[in-house]
Amino acid sequence: MDSLTVELEDRSYPILIGAGLLGEPALLDRHVPGRDVLLVSNTVVAPLYAELLAGALGERRVVQVILPDGESHKTLASVARIVDVLVANRFGRDCTVVALGGGVVGDVAGFAAACYQRGVQYVQAPTTLLAQVDSSVGGKTGVNHPGGKNLIGAFHQPVAVLTDVRTLDTLPPRELRAGLAEVIKYGLIRDAAFYAWLEANMERLLHREPQALAHAIRRSCEIKAEIVGRDEREQGERALLNLGHTFGHAIESATGYSGWLHGEAIGAGLLMAASLSRECGTMRPEEVQRVRALLERAGLPTAAREVPADAVLEHMRIDKKVKAGRIRLVLLRGIGTAYLTGDYPDGALRATVEAYHG
Ligand code: NAD
Ligand code: GLY
C-alpha cells in the first residue's frame, strides 16, 4: 500500500492507495473514526462493493443510503435524502459519512457531510479513476443547480481517502478513458516528465495494469495534494487544476449533461486550451500535436462537432472563473506549465472554439 498526505495543518489527511484495502478491517479501524457510519453509494457501486466495505467496518452501526446512479442525481434532493436518514437514525456530530463511488457520490455525500450539524467527518472511498485522481482529493463538495454545474457547494476536507485500485476492475472502459483525461491534465499543468511517462505507458493504463495505474494515481494525487496544500480555497494556483474545464464544462452544459461524460468533455477541452495557447504564442505546434496524439490514444474525443460554437461560447460566459465580465482561462506555456490569464485575443478564443465545434 502506498500513502501520501494532503498537508492542511489540523485538517491534513492521508490518501491511501492499494489493492483490496476496502476489505481490510484493521485499516478501516484506523481511518474511519466513530461508531456510527453512514455509507452513501449508488445503485451500480453498492451491489459491487458495499457488502465488502460494510463487513470490514466490523461492529460499528452502519446505515446505508443508496442513491440512483448518474449526474442527474447530483442534486439538493439527494443531499436532503442523506440528511433525512442521518436525522432519522439520530446520528450525532461524531458520526462519519463514507462516500463509496465515483465523483457524483463523493461530491453529494461530501456536501451532505459539510451541511449536517454544520459539518461532520467524512471518508472518500473513490471507485472511478476520475474520482481516485481528482474529485476525492481536495475537499470540493457540492451539487448542480438547473442553472449550472456545481453551483451549490462547500469546501469540506475528508478525514481520509481510501483508494482501492481493485475497484477499477469493474469500471466500464469508457469511464476509465474519461478518468485518463484528468491524469493527462496533471502532466500538462505540472510535470512534463510524467506526461512523457504517460506517452510511454498509455497502453498499459488502458489494459489496467495495476502497477501502471497505481503510479498514475499516485503521481496525480501528489500533484493535486501539493496544489491544494498551498491554495485550498482557490485564491490562485488551484485554478490551474481547471485546465480544459472552461471549454469542457461549456460542452457539458450546452448538451444538458447528457451524451458527454465529464472526463470526455475535459479531454476535448485540454486540446482546445493547448490550441489557444499556440495562438497566444506560448505553445509550439508540435506540442499541441503531442496533446492531440495522446488524447486520441487514450480513446478520448478531440472535438465536439455536434455542439454549436455559439452555444459553447454562451455557456463559457457563466463559468466560475469569469471576473469583471472577462472569461479567465488556464493556458499552457508548453507541456508541463500552466498559467491563468484573462489576456488573450477574443478573436483567438472564438476561432479556437469554432475550430473544434460545429
Ligand atoms: P460518476 O460518479 O457518475 O461515475 C461514473 C459511472 O461509473 C457511474 O455510472 C457509476 O455508478 C459507475 N461506477 C463507479 N465506480 C464503479 C466501479 N468501480 N465499477 C463499475 N461502475 C462504477 O462519475 P465520475 O466520472 O466518477 O465523476 C464525475 C463527477 O465528479 C462530476 O459530477 C464532476 O463534477 C465531479 N468532479 C468533482 C471534482 C471535485 O474536486 N470535487 C473534481 C472532478 C470532478
Ligand atoms: N477539480 C478541480 C479542483 O479540485 O480544484
Coordinates of N, CA and C in Angstrom, one line a residue, residues 4-8 13 15 103 107 122 124 129-141 150 155 157-158 161 182-183 185-187 189-191 194 216-234 237-242 245 262:
L4 N 0.2 9.0 0.9 CA 0.7 10.3 0.9 C -0.3 11.2 1.7
T5 N 0.1 12.4 2.0 CA -0.7 13.3 2.9 C -1.0 14.6 2.2
V6 N -2.3 15.0 2.3 CA -2.6 16.3 1.9 C -2.4 17.2 3.1
E7 N -1.4 18.1 3.0 CA -1.0 18.9 4.2 C -1.8 20.2 4.3
L8 N -2.7 20.1 5.3 CA -3.6 21.3 5.6 C -3.6 21.5 7.1
Y13 N -4.8 15.1 5.9 CA -5.4 13.8 5.8 C -4.6 12.9 4.9
I15 N -4.0 10.0 1.9 CA -4.6 9.3 0.8 C -3.9 7.9 0.7
G103 N -17.3 10.3 -8.7 CA -17.3 11.7 -8.3 C -18.7 12.2 -7.9
D107 N -19.1 13.9 -4.3 CA -19.5 15.3 -4.2 C -20.8 15.5 -3.4
Y122 N -16.1 13.0 7.1 CA -16.4 12.0 6.0 C -15.1 11.4 5.4
Q124 N -13.6 9.5 1.9 CA -13.8 9.2 0.5 C -13.3 7.8 0.2
L129 N -11.7 6.0 -11.8 CA -10.3 6.5 -11.9 C -10.4 8.0 -11.7
L130 N -11.5 8.7 -12.3 CA -11.6 10.1 -12.2 C -11.7 10.5 -10.7
A131 N -12.4 9.8 -9.9 CA -12.6 10.1 -8.5 C -11.3 9.8 -7.8
Q132 N -10.6 8.8 -8.2 CA -9.3 8.4 -7.5 C -8.2 9.4 -7.7
V133 N -8.2 10.1 -8.9 CA -7.1 11.0 -9.2 C -7.5 12.5 -9.0
D134 N -8.8 12.7 -8.8 CA -9.2 14.1 -8.7 C -10.3 14.4 -7.7
S135 N -11.5 13.9 -7.9 CA -12.6 14.5 -7.1 C -12.6 14.1 -5.6
S136 N -11.9 13.0 -5.3 CA -11.9 12.6 -3.9 C -10.9 13.4 -3.0
V137 N -10.0 14.1 -3.7 CA -9.0 14.8 -3.1 C -9.2 16.3 -3.1
G138 N -9.1 17.0 -2.0 CA -9.1 18.5 -2.1 C -10.3 19.2 -1.5
G139 N -11.4 18.4 -1.1 CA -12.4 18.9 -0.3 C -13.5 19.8 -1.1
K140 N -13.5 19.7 -2.4 CA -14.6 20.4 -3.1 C -15.8 19.5 -3.1
T141 N -16.9 20.0 -2.5 CA -18.1 19.1 -2.4 C -19.2 20.0 -3.0
N150 N -22.3 22.4 -10.4 CA -21.6 22.7 -9.1 C -21.8 24.1 -8.6
F155 N -16.4 24.0 0.6 CA -15.1 23.3 0.8 C -15.2 22.5 2.1
Q157 N -13.0 19.2 3.8 CA -12.0 18.2 3.5 C -12.4 16.8 4.2
P158 N -12.1 15.7 3.5 CA -12.4 14.4 4.1 C -11.3 14.2 5.2
V161 N -8.8 9.5 2.4 CA -9.2 9.0 1.1 C -8.7 7.6 1.0
E182 N -8.2 13.4 -16.9 CA -7.7 14.1 -15.7 C -6.3 13.8 -15.5
V183 N -5.9 12.5 -15.7 CA -4.5 12.2 -15.5 C -3.6 12.9 -16.5
K185 N -4.2 15.7 -17.8 CA -4.3 17.1 -17.3 C -3.1 17.4 -16.3
Y186 N -2.9 16.5 -15.4 CA -1.8 16.7 -14.4 C -0.4 16.8 -15.1
G187 N -0.2 16.0 -16.1 CA 1.1 16.1 -16.8 C 1.2 17.4 -17.5
I189 N -0.3 20.3 -16.7 CA -0.2 21.5 -15.9 C 1.1 21.6 -15.1
R190 N 1.7 20.4 -14.8 CA 2.8 20.5 -13.8 C 4.0 19.6 -14.0
D191 N 3.9 18.6 -14.9 CA 5.0 17.6 -14.9 C 5.3 17.0 -16.3
F194 N 6.2 13.4 -16.3 CA 5.0 12.5 -16.1 C 4.2 12.4 -17.4
A216 N 0.1 6.1 -11.9 CA -0.6 7.3 -12.5 C -1.5 7.9 -11.4
I217 N -2.1 7.1 -10.5 CA -2.9 7.6 -9.5 C -2.1 8.4 -8.4
R218 N -1.0 7.7 -8.1 CA -0.1 8.3 -7.0 C 0.4 9.7 -7.5
R219 N 1.0 9.7 -8.8 CA 1.5 11.0 -9.2 C 0.5 12.1 -9.4
S220 N -0.7 11.7 -9.9 CA -1.8 12.6 -10.0 C -2.2 13.2 -8.6
C221 N -2.3 12.3 -7.6 CA -2.7 12.8 -6.3 C -1.6 13.6 -5.7
E222 N -0.3 13.3 -5.9 CA 0.8 14.1 -5.4 C 0.6 15.5 -5.9
I223 N 0.4 15.6 -7.2 CA 0.3 17.0 -7.8 C -0.9 17.7 -7.2
K224 N -2.0 17.0 -7.2 CA -3.2 17.7 -6.6 C -3.0 18.1 -5.2
A225 N -2.4 17.2 -4.4 CA -2.2 17.5 -2.9 C -1.3 18.7 -2.7
E226 N -0.3 18.7 -3.5 CA 0.7 19.8 -3.4 C 0.0 21.2 -3.7
I227 N -0.8 21.2 -4.8 CA -1.5 22.5 -5.1 C -2.6 22.8 -4.1
V228 N -3.4 21.8 -3.7 CA -4.4 22.1 -2.7 C -3.8 22.5 -1.3
G229 N -2.6 21.9 -1.0 CA -1.9 22.3 0.2 C -1.5 23.8 0.3
R230 N -1.3 24.3 -0.9 CA -0.8 25.7 -1.0 C -2.0 26.7 -1.2
D231 N -3.1 26.2 -1.8 CA -4.2 27.1 -2.1 C -5.6 26.3 -2.0
E232 N -5.9 26.0 -0.8 CA -7.1 25.2 -0.5 C -8.4 25.8 -1.2
R233 N -8.5 27.1 -1.0 CA -9.8 27.8 -1.4 C -9.8 28.4 -2.8
E234 N -8.8 28.0 -3.6 CA -8.7 28.5 -5.0 C -8.7 30.0 -5.1
E237 N -3.4 29.6 -7.4 CA -2.8 28.4 -8.1 C -3.8 27.2 -8.3
R238 N -4.7 27.0 -7.4 CA -5.6 25.9 -7.6 C -6.5 25.9 -8.9
A239 N -6.7 27.2 -9.3 CA -7.4 27.3 -10.6 C -6.8 26.6 -11.7
L240 N -5.4 26.4 -11.6 CA -4.7 25.7 -12.7 C -5.3 24.3 -12.9
L241 N -5.8 23.7 -11.8 CA -6.4 22.3 -11.9 C -7.6 22.3 -12.9
N242 N -8.0 23.5 -13.3 CA -9.2 23.6 -14.2 C -8.8 23.7 -15.6
H245 N -11.2 22.9 -18.4 CA -12.6 22.8 -17.8 C -13.5 23.9 -18.3
H262 N -18.1 13.7 -18.1 CA -17.3 14.9 -17.7 C -15.8 14.7 -18.2

